Tab-separated table of C-alpha atoms and ligand atoms in Angstrom:
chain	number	residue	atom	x	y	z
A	12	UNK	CA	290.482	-122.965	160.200
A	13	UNK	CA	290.860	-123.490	156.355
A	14	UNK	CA	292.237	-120.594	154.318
A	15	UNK	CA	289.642	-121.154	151.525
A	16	UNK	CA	287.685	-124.446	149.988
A	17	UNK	CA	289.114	-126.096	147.190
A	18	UNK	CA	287.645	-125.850	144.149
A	19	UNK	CA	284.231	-127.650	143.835
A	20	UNK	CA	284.302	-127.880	147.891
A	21	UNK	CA	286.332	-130.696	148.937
A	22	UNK	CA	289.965	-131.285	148.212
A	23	UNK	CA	290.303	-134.639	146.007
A	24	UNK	CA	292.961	-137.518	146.921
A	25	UNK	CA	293.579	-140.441	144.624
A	26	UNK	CA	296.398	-142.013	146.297
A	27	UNK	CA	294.970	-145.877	147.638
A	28	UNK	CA	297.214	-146.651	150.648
A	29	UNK	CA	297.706	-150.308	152.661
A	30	UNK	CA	295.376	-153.128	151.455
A	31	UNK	CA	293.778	-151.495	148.787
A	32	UNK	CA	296.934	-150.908	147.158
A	33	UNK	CA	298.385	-154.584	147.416
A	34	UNK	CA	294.845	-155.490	145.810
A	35	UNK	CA	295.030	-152.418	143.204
A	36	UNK	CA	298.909	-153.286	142.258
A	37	UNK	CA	298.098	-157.116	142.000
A	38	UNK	CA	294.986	-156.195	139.739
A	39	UNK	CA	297.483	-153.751	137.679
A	40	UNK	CA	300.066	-156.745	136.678
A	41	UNK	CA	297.333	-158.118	134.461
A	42	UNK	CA	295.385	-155.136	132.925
A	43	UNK	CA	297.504	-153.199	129.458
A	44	UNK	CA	299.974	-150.653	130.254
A	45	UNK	CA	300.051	-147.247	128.957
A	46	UNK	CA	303.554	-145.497	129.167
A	47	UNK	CA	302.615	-141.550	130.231
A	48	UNK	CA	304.713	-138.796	128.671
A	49	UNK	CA	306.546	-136.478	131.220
A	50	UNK	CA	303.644	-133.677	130.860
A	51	UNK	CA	301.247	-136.122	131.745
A	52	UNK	CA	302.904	-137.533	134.318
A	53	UNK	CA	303.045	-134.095	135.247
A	54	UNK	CA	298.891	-133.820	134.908
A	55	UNK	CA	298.747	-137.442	137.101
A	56	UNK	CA	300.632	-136.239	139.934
A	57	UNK	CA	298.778	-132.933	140.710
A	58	UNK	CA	295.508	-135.499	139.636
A	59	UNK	CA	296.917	-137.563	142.882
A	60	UNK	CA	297.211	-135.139	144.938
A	61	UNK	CA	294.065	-132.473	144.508
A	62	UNK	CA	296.198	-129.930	142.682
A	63	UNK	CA	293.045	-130.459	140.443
A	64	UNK	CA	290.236	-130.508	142.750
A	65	UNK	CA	287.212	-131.476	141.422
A	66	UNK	CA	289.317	-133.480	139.039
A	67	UNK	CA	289.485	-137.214	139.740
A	68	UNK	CA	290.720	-138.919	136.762
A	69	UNK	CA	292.082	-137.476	132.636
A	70	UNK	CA	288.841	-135.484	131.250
A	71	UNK	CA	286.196	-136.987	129.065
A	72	UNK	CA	284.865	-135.355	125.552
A	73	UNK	CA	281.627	-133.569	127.215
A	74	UNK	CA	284.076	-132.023	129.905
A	75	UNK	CA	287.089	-131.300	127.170
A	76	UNK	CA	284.539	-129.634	124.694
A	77	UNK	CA	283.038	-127.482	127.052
A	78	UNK	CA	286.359	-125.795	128.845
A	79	UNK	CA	287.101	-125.355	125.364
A	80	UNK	CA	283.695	-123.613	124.796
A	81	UNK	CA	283.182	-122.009	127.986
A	82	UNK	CA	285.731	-122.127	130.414
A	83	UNK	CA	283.496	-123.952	132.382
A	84	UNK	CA	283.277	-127.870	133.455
A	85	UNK	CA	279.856	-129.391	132.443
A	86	UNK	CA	278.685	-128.636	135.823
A	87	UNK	CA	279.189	-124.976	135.797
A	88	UNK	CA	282.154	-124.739	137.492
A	89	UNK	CA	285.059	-122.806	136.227
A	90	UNK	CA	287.307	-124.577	134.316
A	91	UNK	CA	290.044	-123.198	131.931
A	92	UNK	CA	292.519	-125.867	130.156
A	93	UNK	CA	291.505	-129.443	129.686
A	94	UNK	CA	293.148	-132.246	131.256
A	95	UNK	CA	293.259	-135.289	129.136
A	96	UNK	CA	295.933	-138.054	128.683
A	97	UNK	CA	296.394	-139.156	125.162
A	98	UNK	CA	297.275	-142.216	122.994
A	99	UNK	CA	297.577	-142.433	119.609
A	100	UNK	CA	295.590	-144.898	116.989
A	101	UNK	CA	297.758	-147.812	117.616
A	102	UNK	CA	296.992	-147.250	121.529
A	103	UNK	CA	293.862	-146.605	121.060
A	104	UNK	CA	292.743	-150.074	118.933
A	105	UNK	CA	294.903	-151.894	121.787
A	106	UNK	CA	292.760	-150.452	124.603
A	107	UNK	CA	289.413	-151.026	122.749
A	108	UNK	CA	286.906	-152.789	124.861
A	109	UNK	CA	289.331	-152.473	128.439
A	110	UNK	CA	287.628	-151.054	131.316
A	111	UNK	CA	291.272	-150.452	133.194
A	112	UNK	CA	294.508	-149.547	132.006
A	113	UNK	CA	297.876	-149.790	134.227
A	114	UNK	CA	299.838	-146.469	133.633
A	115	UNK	CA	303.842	-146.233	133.850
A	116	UNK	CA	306.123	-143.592	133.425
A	117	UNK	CA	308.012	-145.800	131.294
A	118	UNK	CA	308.341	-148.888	129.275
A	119	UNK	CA	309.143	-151.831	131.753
A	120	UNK	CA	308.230	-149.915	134.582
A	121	UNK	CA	306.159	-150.195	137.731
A	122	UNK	CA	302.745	-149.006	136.950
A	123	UNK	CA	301.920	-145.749	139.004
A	124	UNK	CA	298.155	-145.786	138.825
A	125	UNK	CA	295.473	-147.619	137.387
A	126	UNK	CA	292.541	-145.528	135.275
A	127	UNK	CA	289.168	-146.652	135.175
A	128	UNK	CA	288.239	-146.174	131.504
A	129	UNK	CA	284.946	-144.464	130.498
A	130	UNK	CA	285.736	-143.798	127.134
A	131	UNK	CA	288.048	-142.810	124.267
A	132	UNK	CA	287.249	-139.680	122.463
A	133	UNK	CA	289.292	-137.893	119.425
A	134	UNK	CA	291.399	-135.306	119.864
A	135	UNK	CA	290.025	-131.639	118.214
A	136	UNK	CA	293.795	-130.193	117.325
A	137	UNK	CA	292.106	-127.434	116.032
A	138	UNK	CA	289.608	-126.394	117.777
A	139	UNK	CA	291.979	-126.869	121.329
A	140	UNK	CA	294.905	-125.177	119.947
A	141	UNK	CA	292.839	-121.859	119.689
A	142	UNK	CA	290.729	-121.975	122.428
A	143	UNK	CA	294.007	-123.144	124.880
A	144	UNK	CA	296.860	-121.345	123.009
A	145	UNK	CA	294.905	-118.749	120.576
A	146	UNK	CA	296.961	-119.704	117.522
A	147	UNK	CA	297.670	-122.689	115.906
A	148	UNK	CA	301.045	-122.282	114.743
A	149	UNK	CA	303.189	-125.054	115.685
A	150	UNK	CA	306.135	-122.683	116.849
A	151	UNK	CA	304.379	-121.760	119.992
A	152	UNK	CA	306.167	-124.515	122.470
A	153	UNK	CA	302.067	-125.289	123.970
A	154	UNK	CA	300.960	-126.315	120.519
A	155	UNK	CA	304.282	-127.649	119.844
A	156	UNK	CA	303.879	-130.109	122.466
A	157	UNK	CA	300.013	-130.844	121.693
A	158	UNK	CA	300.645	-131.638	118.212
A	159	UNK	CA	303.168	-134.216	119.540
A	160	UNK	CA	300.869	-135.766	121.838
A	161	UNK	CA	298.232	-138.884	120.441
A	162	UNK	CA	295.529	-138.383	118.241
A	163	UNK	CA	292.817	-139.814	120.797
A	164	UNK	CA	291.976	-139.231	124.744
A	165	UNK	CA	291.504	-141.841	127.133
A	166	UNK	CA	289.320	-140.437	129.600
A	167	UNK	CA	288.581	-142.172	133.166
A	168	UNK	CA	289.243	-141.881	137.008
A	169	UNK	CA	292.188	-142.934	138.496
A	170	UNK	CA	293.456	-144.786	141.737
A	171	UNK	CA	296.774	-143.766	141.970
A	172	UNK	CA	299.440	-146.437	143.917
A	173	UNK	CA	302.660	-143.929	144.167
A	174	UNK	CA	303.180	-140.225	142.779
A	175	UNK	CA	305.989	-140.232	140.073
A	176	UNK	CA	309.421	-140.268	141.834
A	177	UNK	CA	311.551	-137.219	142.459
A	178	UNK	CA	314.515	-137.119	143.596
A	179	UNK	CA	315.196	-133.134	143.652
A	180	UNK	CA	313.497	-130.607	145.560
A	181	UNK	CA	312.453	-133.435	148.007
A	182	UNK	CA	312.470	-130.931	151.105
A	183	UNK	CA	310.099	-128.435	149.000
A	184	UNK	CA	307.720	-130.998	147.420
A	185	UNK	CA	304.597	-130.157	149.359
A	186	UNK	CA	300.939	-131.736	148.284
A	187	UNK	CA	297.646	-129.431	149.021
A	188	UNK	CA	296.996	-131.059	152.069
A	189	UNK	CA	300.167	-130.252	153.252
A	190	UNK	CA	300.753	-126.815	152.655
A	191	UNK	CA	297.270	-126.168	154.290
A	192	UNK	CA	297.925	-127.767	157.212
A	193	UNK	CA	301.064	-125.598	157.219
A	194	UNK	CA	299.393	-122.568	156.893
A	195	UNK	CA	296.716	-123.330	159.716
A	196	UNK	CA	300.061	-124.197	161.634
A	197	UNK	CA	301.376	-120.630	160.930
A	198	UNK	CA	298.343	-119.057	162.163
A	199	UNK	CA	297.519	-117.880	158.340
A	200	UNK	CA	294.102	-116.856	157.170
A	201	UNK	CA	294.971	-115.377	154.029
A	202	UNK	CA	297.605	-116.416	151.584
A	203	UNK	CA	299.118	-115.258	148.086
A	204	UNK	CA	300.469	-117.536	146.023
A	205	UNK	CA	303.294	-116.380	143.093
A	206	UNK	CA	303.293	-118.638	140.345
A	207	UNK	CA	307.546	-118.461	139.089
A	208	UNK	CA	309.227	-120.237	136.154
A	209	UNK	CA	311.864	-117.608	136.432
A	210	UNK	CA	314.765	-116.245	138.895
A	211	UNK	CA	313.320	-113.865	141.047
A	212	UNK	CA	314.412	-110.192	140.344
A	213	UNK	CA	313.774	-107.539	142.360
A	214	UNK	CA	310.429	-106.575	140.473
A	215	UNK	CA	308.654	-109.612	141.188
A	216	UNK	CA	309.779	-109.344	145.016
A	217	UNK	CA	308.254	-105.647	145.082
A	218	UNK	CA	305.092	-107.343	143.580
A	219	UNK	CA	305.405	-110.102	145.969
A	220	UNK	CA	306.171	-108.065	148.959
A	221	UNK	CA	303.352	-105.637	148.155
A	222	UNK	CA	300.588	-108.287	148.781
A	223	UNK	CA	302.212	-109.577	151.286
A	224	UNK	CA	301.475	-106.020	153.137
A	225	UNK	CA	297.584	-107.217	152.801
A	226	UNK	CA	297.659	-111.077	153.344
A	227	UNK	CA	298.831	-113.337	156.166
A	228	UNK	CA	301.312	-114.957	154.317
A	229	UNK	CA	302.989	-115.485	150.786
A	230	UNK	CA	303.862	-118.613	148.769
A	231	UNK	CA	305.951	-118.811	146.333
A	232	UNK	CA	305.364	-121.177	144.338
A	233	UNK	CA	307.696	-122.527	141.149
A	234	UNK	CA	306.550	-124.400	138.754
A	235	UNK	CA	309.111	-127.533	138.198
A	236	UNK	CA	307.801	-129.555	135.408
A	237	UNK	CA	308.739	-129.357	131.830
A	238	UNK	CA	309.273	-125.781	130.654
A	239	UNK	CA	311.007	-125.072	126.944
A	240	UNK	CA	314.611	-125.675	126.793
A	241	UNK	CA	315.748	-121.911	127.317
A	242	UNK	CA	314.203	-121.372	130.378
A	243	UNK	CA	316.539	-121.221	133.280
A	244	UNK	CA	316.607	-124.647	135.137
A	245	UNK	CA	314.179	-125.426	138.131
A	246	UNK	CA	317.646	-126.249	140.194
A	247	UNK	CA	319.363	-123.054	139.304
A	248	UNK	CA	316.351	-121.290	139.975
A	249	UNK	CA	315.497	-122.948	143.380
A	250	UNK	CA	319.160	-121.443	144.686
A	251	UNK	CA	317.981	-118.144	143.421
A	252	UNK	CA	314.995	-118.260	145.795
A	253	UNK	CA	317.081	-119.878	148.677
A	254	UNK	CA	319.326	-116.708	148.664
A	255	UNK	CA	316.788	-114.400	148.710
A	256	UNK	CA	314.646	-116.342	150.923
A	257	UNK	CA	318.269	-116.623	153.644
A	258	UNK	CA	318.572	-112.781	152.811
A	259	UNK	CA	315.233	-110.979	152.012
A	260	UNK	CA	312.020	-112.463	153.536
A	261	UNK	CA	310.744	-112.995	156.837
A	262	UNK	CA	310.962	-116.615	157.228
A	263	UNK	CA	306.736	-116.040	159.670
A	264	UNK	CA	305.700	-115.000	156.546
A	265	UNK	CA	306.826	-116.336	153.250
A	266	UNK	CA	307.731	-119.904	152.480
A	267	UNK	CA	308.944	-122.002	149.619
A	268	UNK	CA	307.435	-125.106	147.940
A	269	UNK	CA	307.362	-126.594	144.420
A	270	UNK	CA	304.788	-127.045	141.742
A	271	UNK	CA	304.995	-130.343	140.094
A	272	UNK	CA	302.942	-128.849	137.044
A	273	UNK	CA	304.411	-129.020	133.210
A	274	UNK	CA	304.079	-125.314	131.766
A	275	UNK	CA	301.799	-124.999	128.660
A	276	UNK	CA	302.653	-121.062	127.820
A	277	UNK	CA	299.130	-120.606	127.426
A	278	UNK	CA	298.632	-117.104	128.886
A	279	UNK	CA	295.878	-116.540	130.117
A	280	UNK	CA	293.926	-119.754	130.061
A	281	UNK	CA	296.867	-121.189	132.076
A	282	UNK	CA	296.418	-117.875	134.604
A	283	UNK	CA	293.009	-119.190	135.352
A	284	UNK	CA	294.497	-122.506	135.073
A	285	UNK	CA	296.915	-121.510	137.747
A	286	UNK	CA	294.661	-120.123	140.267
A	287	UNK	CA	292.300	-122.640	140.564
A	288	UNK	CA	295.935	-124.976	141.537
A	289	UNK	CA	296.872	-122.070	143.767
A	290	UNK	CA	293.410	-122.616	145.480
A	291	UNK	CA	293.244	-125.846	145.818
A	292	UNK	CA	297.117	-125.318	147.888
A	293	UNK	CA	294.849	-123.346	150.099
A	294	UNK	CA	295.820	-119.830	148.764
A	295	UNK	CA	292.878	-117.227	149.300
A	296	UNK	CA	294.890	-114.658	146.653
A	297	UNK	CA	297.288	-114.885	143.664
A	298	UNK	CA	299.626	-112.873	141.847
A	299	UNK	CA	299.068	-112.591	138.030
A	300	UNK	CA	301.187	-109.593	136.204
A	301	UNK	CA	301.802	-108.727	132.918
A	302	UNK	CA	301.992	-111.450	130.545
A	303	UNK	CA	301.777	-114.407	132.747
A	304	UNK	CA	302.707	-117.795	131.068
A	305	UNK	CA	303.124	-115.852	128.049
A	306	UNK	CA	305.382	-116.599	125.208
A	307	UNK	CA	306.526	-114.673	122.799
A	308	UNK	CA	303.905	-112.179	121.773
A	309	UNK	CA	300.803	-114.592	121.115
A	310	UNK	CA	299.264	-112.735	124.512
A	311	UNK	CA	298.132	-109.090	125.126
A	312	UNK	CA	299.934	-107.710	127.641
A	313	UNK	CA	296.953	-107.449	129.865
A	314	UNK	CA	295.108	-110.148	128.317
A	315	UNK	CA	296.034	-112.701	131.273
A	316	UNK	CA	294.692	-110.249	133.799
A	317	UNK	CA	291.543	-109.321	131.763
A	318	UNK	CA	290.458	-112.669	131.790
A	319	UNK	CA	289.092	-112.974	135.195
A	320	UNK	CA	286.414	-110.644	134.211
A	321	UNK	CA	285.063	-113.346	132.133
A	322	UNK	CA	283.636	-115.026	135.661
A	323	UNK	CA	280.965	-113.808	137.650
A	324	UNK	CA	282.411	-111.984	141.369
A	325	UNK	CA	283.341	-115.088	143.606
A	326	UNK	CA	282.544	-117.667	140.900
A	327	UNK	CA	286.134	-118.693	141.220
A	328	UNK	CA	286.903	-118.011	144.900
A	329	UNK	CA	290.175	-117.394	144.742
A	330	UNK	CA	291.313	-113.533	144.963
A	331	UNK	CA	293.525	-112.250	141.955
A	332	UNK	CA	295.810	-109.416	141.972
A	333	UNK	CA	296.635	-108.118	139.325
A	334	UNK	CA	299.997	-105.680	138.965
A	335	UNK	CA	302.120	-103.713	136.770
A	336	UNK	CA	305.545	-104.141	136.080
A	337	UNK	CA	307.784	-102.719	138.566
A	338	UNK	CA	311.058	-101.147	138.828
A	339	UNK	CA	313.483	-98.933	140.828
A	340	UNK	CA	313.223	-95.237	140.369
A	341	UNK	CA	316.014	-93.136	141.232
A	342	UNK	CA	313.720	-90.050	142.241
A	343	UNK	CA	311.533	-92.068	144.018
A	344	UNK	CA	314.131	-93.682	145.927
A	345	UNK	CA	312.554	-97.067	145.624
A	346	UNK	CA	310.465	-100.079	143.723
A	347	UNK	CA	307.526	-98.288	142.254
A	348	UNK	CA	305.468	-98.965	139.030
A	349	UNK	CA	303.615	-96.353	136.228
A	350	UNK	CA	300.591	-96.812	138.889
A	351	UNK	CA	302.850	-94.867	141.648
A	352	UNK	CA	305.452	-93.452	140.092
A	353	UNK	CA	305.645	-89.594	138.210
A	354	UNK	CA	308.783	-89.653	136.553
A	355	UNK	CA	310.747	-90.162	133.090
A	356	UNK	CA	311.686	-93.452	131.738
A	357	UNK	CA	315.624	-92.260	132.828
A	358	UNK	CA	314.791	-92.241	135.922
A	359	UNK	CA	314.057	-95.513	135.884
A	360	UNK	CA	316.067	-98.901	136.061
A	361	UNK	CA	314.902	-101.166	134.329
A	362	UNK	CA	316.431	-103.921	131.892
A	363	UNK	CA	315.251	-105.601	128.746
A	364	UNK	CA	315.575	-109.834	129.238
A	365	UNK	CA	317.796	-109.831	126.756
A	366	UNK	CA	320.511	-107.213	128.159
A	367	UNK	CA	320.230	-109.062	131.362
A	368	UNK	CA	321.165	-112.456	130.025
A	369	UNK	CA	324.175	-110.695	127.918
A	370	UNK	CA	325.678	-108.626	131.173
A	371	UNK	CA	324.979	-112.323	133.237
A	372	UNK	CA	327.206	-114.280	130.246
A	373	UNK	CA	329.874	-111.745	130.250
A	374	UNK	CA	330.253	-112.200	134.147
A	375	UNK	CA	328.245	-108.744	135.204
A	376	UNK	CA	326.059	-108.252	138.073
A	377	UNK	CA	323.137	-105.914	136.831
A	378	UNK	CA	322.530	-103.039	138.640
A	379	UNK	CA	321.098	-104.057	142.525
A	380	UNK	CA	318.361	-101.752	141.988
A	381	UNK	CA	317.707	-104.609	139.530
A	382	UNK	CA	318.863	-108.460	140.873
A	383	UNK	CA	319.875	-108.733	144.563
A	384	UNK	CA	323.512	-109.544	144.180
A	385	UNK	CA	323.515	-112.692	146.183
A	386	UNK	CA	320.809	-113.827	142.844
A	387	UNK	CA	323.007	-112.573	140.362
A	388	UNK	CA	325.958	-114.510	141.325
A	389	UNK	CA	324.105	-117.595	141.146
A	390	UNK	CA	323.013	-116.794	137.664
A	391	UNK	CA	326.769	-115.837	136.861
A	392	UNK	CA	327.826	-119.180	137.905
A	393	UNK	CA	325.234	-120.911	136.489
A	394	UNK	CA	326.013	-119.283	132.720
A	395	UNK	CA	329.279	-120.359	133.323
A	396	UNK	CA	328.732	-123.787	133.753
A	397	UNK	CA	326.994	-123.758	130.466
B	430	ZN	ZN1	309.625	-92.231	140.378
């Protein structure tokens, strides 16, 4: 039994397998060749593999105006950050009048899919900034990277030959298909998925292990595509959650497996954004707390979890959850958050981002009622490296 449809109703696959692809890759040596940036390439993977269910190609202009008007695909169904591949002028004049183009992750490379070309539309920096990011100033990293990207979209479906090569987290990389056919193995009807750029703390386990006490199963879920340079890295981060997978969580319950996305630190467009992924891995429920994919202070606190009341009850089928932050109160004697705890701020342990990073650099666990110690040795060693 599936957990939950993907989004639209059926899950979408792109990849063309045996003669089909010897016909495809022969057909790609003549047609022009686009070299993808690595967020892209990001966007054509979960493309291939129905991460973006209905999605079977880079978005057109109807499409990309109206999830910038409405949050909604032209068809009414919820949509909340366009997905477009671009190219600038010089690109665009080349591709004029093609009906295919062969696209490679990089110059002199094998082409990894071939998009069927419906049109070329420009770009509305403006108008996508705000509606995606809510600002247009050029220090927000989601901008930053926008205003880098090609004046023009090239729109079109795609018949992908081979997924962008990997060659970390090769144990973890798990498409849609296959983490729903490991949940029906597991026996689970219901399933949270945790969206993580960062090393677990003991906060986000309290949030994860609290909807874990009303769902079958939990999946975490990090994101491993390009985040901003200060983030901590996807490898240091993936020991993080092997420790306190080895030490913390039942192994029937909870599992592990990466999501090949590029972060856009678009709050909550990229919440909504999120779920409908999380969905299409087959996850009936997802986590969003405070701030999620937030930056800086562009976002409200609450404004990624107030969001979702912009749909209509089941309009996007997937189940959020929405939490506070959490912490360890001494009086309490355990995780708690304002929601179920009485008590003074003294009581409480809880650590700024900053002070954590500073006691981590000068060698210090923080407090276990904070980071599981196992977590903040990693960290320790990983600062050290640095
Ligand atoms: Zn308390």
């Amino acid at each position: 039994m599936p957990t939950i449809d993907p989004h639209g109703g059926a899950l979408v696959q792109l990849l063309v397998e045996g003669a089909a692809a010897d016909a495809l890759r022969d057909e790609a040596r003549n047609l022009p060749r686009l070299v993808v940036s690595e967020r892209e390439l990001s966007d054509l993977e979960l493309l291939a593999v129905g991460a973006l269910s209905p999605l079977t190609g880079f978005q057109g202009e109807a499409d990309y105006h109206s999830v910038l008007e409405t949050m909604h695909l032209e068809d009414g169904l919820p949509w909340a950050i366009p997905v477009t591949l671009s190219v600038d002028e010089d690109g665009a004049h080349r591709l004029a009048g093609a009906e295919a183009v062969a696209l490679t992750p990089a110059e002199g490379e094998e082409p990894l899919a071939v998009l069927r070309i419906t049109e070329i539309f420009k770009r509305d920096r403006a108008k996508e900034a705000q509606a995606v990011f809510g600002t247009e100033d050029s220090a927000h990293p989601g901008v930053q990277a926008q205003q880098q990207a090609g004046d023009r979209c090239v729109a079109g479906s795609l018949e992908v030959l081979s997924l962008p090569p990997h060659d970390d987290f090769v144990e973890y990389r798990m498409t849609p298909a296959e983490t729903r056919a490991e949940f029906d193995r597991r026996g689970w009807r219901t399933v949270v998925g945790f969206q993580t750029r960062n090393p677990i703390h003991r906060a986000h386990e309290y949030l994860q292990k609290c909807a874990l006490e009303i769902v079958d199963g939990l999946l975490v879920h990090p994101l491993v595509g390009a985040t901003k340079a200060d983030d901590v890295p996807p490898d240091v981060r993936m020991r993080c959650y092997e420790a306190l997978f080895a030490g913390y969580y039942p192994k029937d319950r909870a599992m592990v497996s990466v999501f090949p996305a590029a972060m856009r630190y678009a709050g909550p467009k990229e919440a909504i954004w999120h779920a409908i992924c999380r969905k299409n891995y087959g996850c009936t429920h997802f986590i969003v707390g405070r701030d999620h994919a937030g930056v800086g202070d562009y976002y409200g606190t609450y404004d990624a979890q107030k969001i979702f009341e912009r749909f209509e009850p089941g309009e996007l089928g997937i189940t959020p959850l929405m939490f506070e932050h959490s912490f360890w109160c001494n009086r309490c004697e355990g995780m708690a958050s304002p929601k179920t705890c009485p008590h003074d701020e003294e009581e409480r342990v809880s650590l700024s981002g900053t002070k954590v990073r500073e006691m981590l650099r000068a060698g210090e666990r923080p407090p276990q009622e904070f980071s599981r110690p196992e977590v903040a040795d990693i960290l320790i060693e990983a600062m050290r490296g640095n």
